[in-house]
Amino acid sequence: ELLEPQLLDGNEQGLLDEYLKLVRTNLVKWTNNMMNTASNEFTERTAAPATDSEKLYHMQTASLMFEMVNQQVSLAADSQQSTVMEQVIKECIQVMKDYQQRWKDLISAEMKKQIESPSATPPGLAEYIMAATNDQIKCAEFADAVLQRMESENLIKDRKSFESARDLLNVTMDDFFDVATHGANALLDLAFNDVKDPFSKLHTAAWYEEDPMGLIVVTLRDYNDDFRVHLNDYMFNKLIDWMLERLMIAQMDALRNRGVRLKFPACTDRLKQDRAVVFNFFADYKNPKALEDDFDAIEKLHEFTCSTKRSAYLTFYSMKRIYHDLPISLVEDILGRRDDMDRSSIKEVMDPIKEKFKEKDPIDATRLPTIFSKVRQ
């Protein structure tokens, strides 16, 4: 203010805009270079991804990304201007969002190649998806560290501006977990793609002669052995929960497979055997007591599948009372595949069931969806 003419001469906003443009340009350039390198590693897979001291796979991008972010935060802190810091944080968040989208797109593109042309793709995709997934969890942790630094060092003094930046960072952290979830679901897609053939045999003639569920469990266990060692613990536990749900849904859908014939009484023992195999498999990863609730839906569906003509409605009613979104098409399809019921018997069982489906309980509209909302309608 002592200089004549004024040094800034009212051009403070112009200088800030120039500085932010420079920050944006550099961050985009550095991120593009980093992701180009990472993309080549991810798609070519000429060697296994790096591991850390805990044997978790990783890709290097998380640490590089937040090294750049922290450099920009430190430079902005030197200005001692809350406005500068707030805008720099927002520029960094935009780059993080672009980074997240690139990883989601990259994982999806490689998955598409793997599913459609497995023989033409290099091996090791599961390992690299684990590495990318672990990196997203690290990114969420690094973003939280930026937030803690912002708060502890009082880098944004204006309360409203701080809350705005804090909320944006919290959303960005959630988005990193979303990308990690995308990666974990891709791992499940790989695993379940490998068991499509045995799933197609469930409840068909081959099911009575072979053990397709045993093959399914052995295959999934092989995948889990790798996931357990090389995937972040939090994501591994989430993956097990999602795998359990997928397997429950797949078992339900398999009752409508082409060629399904429910032969009585043989199918009763086979369904019970399959449930036991799956339960014991997941008991290696989850508390067996908690698993009982997870298995309730499939047990009730199998109980209905194996019920007598006289008890069919009662077993249906006890299931429908808990699982309000049980689709009528699934009920009808199951009855149609029983070898102990002719058309008139099926009609006799279905008529009161159809009447029950016509009843609209107002409470159902407020109830949360159950696992039956995810089966084929």
Coordinates of C-alpha atoms in Angstrom, one line a residue, residues 89-332:
I89 CA -8.0 -27.9 -2.6
K90 CA -10.8 -27.8 -5.1
E91 CA -8.4 -28.1 -8.1
C92 CA -6.8 -31.1 -6.4
I93 CA -10.2 -32.7 -5.9
Q94 CA -11.1 -32.3 -9.5
V95 CA -7.9 -34.1 -10.5
M96 CA -8.8 -36.8 -8.0
K97 CA -12.2 -37.2 -9.6
D98 CA -10.7 -37.6 -13.1
Y99 CA -8.2 -40.1 -11.7
Q100 CA -11.1 -42.1 -10.1
Q101 CA -13.0 -42.2 -13.4
R102 CA -9.9 -43.3 -15.3
W103 CA -9.4 -46.3 -13.0
K104 CA -13.1 -47.3 -13.3
D105 CA -13.0 -47.1 -17.1
L106 CA -9.7 -49.0 -17.2
I107 CA -10.9 -51.8 -15.0
S108 CA -14.2 -52.1 -17.0
A109 CA -12.4 -52.1 -20.3
E110 CA -9.9 -54.8 -19.3
M111 CA -12.8 -56.9 -17.8
K112 CA -14.7 -56.7 -21.0
K113 CA -11.7 -58.0 -22.9
Q114 CA -11.2 -60.8 -20.4
I115 CA -14.8 -62.0 -20.5
E116 CA -15.2 -61.7 -24.3
S117 CA -11.8 -62.9 -25.5
P118 CA -9.9 -64.6 -22.6
S119 CA -7.4 -66.3 -24.9
A120 CA -6.3 -63.0 -26.4
T121 CA -5.6 -61.2 -23.1
P122 CA -2.4 -61.4 -21.0
P123 CA -2.7 -63.3 -17.7
G124 CA -2.7 -61.6 -14.3
L125 CA -5.8 -59.4 -14.5
A126 CA -7.1 -60.4 -11.0
E127 CA -3.7 -59.4 -9.5
Y128 CA -3.7 -56.0 -11.1
I129 CA -7.3 -55.3 -10.2
M130 CA -6.4 -56.2 -6.6
A131 CA -3.5 -53.7 -6.9
A132 CA -5.7 -50.9 -8.2
T133 CA -8.4 -51.6 -5.6
N134 CA -5.8 -51.4 -2.8
D135 CA -4.6 -48.1 -4.2
Q136 CA -8.1 -46.7 -4.0
I137 CA -8.2 -47.5 -0.3
K138 CA -4.8 -45.9 0.2
C139 CA -6.1 -42.8 -1.7
A140 CA -9.0 -42.5 0.7
E141 CA -6.6 -42.7 3.6
F142 CA -4.3 -40.1 2.1
A143 CA -7.3 -37.8 1.4
D144 CA -8.3 -38.1 5.0
A145 CA -4.7 -37.1 6.0
V146 CA -5.0 -34.0 3.8
L147 CA -8.2 -33.1 5.7
Q148 CA -6.6 -33.7 9.1
R149 CA -3.7 -31.5 8.0
M150 CA -6.0 -28.8 6.8
E151 CA -7.8 -28.8 10.1
S152 CA -4.8 -29.1 12.5
E153 CA -2.8 -26.4 10.7
N154 CA -5.8 -24.2 10.3
L155 CA -5.0 -23.8 6.6
I156 CA -8.4 -22.3 5.8
K157 CA -9.3 -19.8 8.5
D158 CA -12.8 -18.8 7.2
R159 CA -15.2 -21.3 8.7
K160 CA -17.6 -21.4 5.7
S161 CA -14.8 -22.0 3.3
F162 CA -13.3 -24.7 5.5
E163 CA -16.6 -26.5 5.7
S164 CA -17.0 -26.4 1.9
A165 CA -13.5 -27.9 1.4
R166 CA -14.1 -30.4 4.1
D167 CA -17.4 -31.6 2.6
L168 CA -15.8 -31.9 -0.9
L169 CA -12.9 -34.0 0.6
N170 CA -15.3 -36.3 2.4
V171 CA -17.3 -36.9 -0.8
T172 CA -14.0 -37.6 -2.6
M173 CA -13.0 -40.1 0.1
D174 CA -16.4 -41.9 -0.4
D175 CA -15.7 -41.9 -4.2
F176 CA -12.4 -43.6 -3.7
F177 CA -14.3 -46.4 -1.8
D178 CA -16.7 -46.5 -4.7
V179 CA -13.9 -47.2 -7.1
A180 CA -12.5 -49.8 -4.7
T181 CA -16.0 -51.4 -4.7
H182 CA -15.9 -51.4 -8.5
G183 CA -12.6 -53.2 -8.4
A184 CA -13.9 -55.8 -5.9
N185 CA -17.0 -56.5 -8.0
A186 CA -14.8 -56.9 -11.0
L187 CA -12.9 -59.6 -9.0
L188 CA -16.2 -61.3 -8.3
D189 CA -17.1 -61.1 -12.0
L190 CA -13.9 -62.9 -12.8
A191 CA -14.5 -65.6 -10.2
F192 CA -18.2 -66.2 -11.1
N193 CA -17.4 -66.2 -14.8
D194 CA -15.2 -69.2 -14.1
V195 CA -18.1 -71.1 -12.5
K196 CA -20.7 -70.5 -15.1
D197 CA -20.6 -74.1 -16.4
P198 CA -21.1 -75.8 -13.0
F199 CA -23.9 -73.3 -12.2
S200 CA -25.7 -74.3 -15.4
K201 CA -25.7 -77.9 -14.3
L202 CA -27.4 -77.3 -10.9
H203 CA -30.8 -79.1 -10.6
T204 CA -30.4 -80.7 -14.1
A205 CA -29.8 -84.4 -14.8
A206 CA -26.1 -83.9 -14.4
W207 CA -26.6 -82.5 -10.9
Y208 CA -27.8 -86.0 -9.7
E209 CA -24.7 -87.7 -11.1
E210 CA -22.0 -85.0 -10.5
D211 CA -21.1 -82.4 -7.8
P212 CA -21.3 -79.0 -9.5
M213 CA -21.7 -77.1 -6.2
G214 CA -18.5 -78.8 -4.9
L215 CA -16.6 -77.6 -8.0
I216 CA -18.1 -74.1 -7.6
V217 CA -16.9 -73.9 -4.0
V218 CA -13.4 -75.2 -4.8
T219 CA -13.0 -72.6 -7.6
L220 CA -14.1 -69.8 -5.4
R221 CA -11.9 -70.9 -2.6
D222 CA -8.9 -70.8 -5.0
Y223 CA -9.7 -67.2 -5.8
N224 CA -10.2 -66.3 -2.1
D225 CA -6.8 -67.8 -1.2
D226 CA -5.2 -65.1 -3.4
F227 CA -7.7 -62.4 -2.3
R228 CA -7.1 -63.0 1.4
V229 CA -3.3 -62.6 1.0
H230 CA -3.0 -59.7 -1.5
L231 CA -6.2 -57.6 -1.0
N232 CA -6.7 -55.0 1.7
D233 CA -8.4 -56.6 4.7
Y234 CA -11.4 -54.2 4.7
M235 CA -12.1 -54.9 1.0
F236 CA -11.6 -58.6 1.4
N237 CA -14.2 -58.8 4.1
K238 CA -16.6 -56.7 2.0
L239 CA -15.9 -59.0 -1.0
I240 CA -16.8 -62.1 1.1
D241 CA -20.2 -60.4 1.9
W242 CA -20.8 -59.7 -1.7
M243 CA -19.7 -63.1 -2.8
L244 CA -22.1 -64.7 -0.3
E245 CA -25.0 -62.6 -1.7
R246 CA -24.1 -63.4 -5.3
L247 CA -23.9 -67.1 -4.5
M248 CA -27.3 -67.0 -2.8
I249 CA -28.9 -65.2 -5.8
A250 CA -27.2 -67.6 -8.2
Q251 CA -28.6 -70.6 -6.3
M252 CA -32.1 -69.2 -6.5
D253 CA -31.8 -68.4 -10.2
A254 CA -30.4 -71.8 -10.9
L255 CA -33.8 -73.3 -9.9
R256 CA -35.0 -71.9 -13.2
N257 CA -32.0 -73.2 -15.3
R258 CA -32.8 -74.8 -18.7
G259 CA -33.2 -78.5 -18.2
V260 CA -34.0 -78.3 -14.5
R261 CA -36.0 -81.3 -13.2
L262 CA -36.7 -81.6 -9.5
K263 CA -36.9 -85.3 -8.9
F264 CA -38.4 -86.4 -5.7
P265 CA -37.3 -87.5 -3.2
A266 CA -33.7 -87.3 -4.5
C267 CA -33.6 -83.5 -4.9
T268 CA -34.4 -82.9 -1.3
D269 CA -31.2 -84.5 -0.1
R270 CA -29.2 -82.8 -2.9
L271 CA -30.5 -79.3 -2.0
K272 CA -29.6 -79.9 1.6
Q273 CA -26.2 -81.1 0.7
D274 CA -25.5 -78.1 -1.5
R275 CA -26.5 -75.7 1.3
A276 CA -24.2 -77.5 3.7
V277 CA -21.3 -77.2 1.3
V278 CA -21.8 -73.5 0.8
F279 CA -22.3 -72.9 4.5
N280 CA -19.1 -74.6 5.4
F281 CA -17.3 -72.7 2.8
F282 CA -18.3 -69.3 4.1
A283 CA -17.9 -70.4 7.7
D284 CA -14.1 -70.2 7.0
Y285 CA -14.5 -66.4 6.5
K286 CA -17.5 -65.4 8.6
N287 CA -19.0 -66.1 12.0
P288 CA -21.1 -69.3 11.6
K289 CA -23.8 -67.9 13.9
A290 CA -24.2 -64.8 11.7
L291 CA -24.3 -66.9 8.6
E292 CA -27.6 -68.5 9.7
D293 CA -29.4 -65.2 9.0
D294 CA -27.7 -65.0 5.6
F295 CA -28.9 -68.5 4.7
D296 CA -32.5 -68.0 5.9
A297 CA -33.8 -67.0 2.4
I298 CA -32.3 -69.9 0.5
E299 CA -33.4 -72.4 3.3
K300 CA -37.0 -71.2 3.1
L301 CA -37.0 -71.3 -0.7
H302 CA -35.7 -74.9 -0.6
E303 CA -38.2 -75.8 2.0
F304 CA -41.0 -74.5 -0.3
T305 CA -39.3 -76.3 -3.2
C306 CA -39.5 -79.6 -1.3
S307 CA -42.8 -79.2 0.4
T308 CA -45.7 -81.6 -0.2
K309 CA -48.8 -80.4 -2.1
R310 CA -50.7 -80.1 1.2
S311 CA -48.0 -78.0 3.0
A312 CA -46.9 -75.9 0.0
Y313 CA -49.2 -73.0 0.7
L314 CA -48.1 -72.8 4.4
T315 CA -44.4 -72.9 3.5
F316 CA -45.0 -70.3 0.8
Y317 CA -46.9 -68.1 3.3
S318 CA -44.2 -68.2 5.9
M319 CA -41.6 -67.2 3.3
K320 CA -43.8 -64.4 1.7
R321 CA -44.5 -62.9 5.2
I322 CA -40.8 -62.2 5.7
Y323 CA -39.7 -61.7 2.0
H324 CA -42.4 -59.4 0.7
D325 CA -40.8 -59.0 -2.7
L326 CA -40.6 -62.7 -3.5
P327 CA -41.5 -62.8 -7.2
I328 CA -44.5 -65.0 -8.1
S329 CA -42.7 -66.1 -11.3
L330 CA -40.1 -67.8 -9.3
V331 CA -42.7 -69.7 -7.2
E332 CA -44.5 -70.8 -10.4

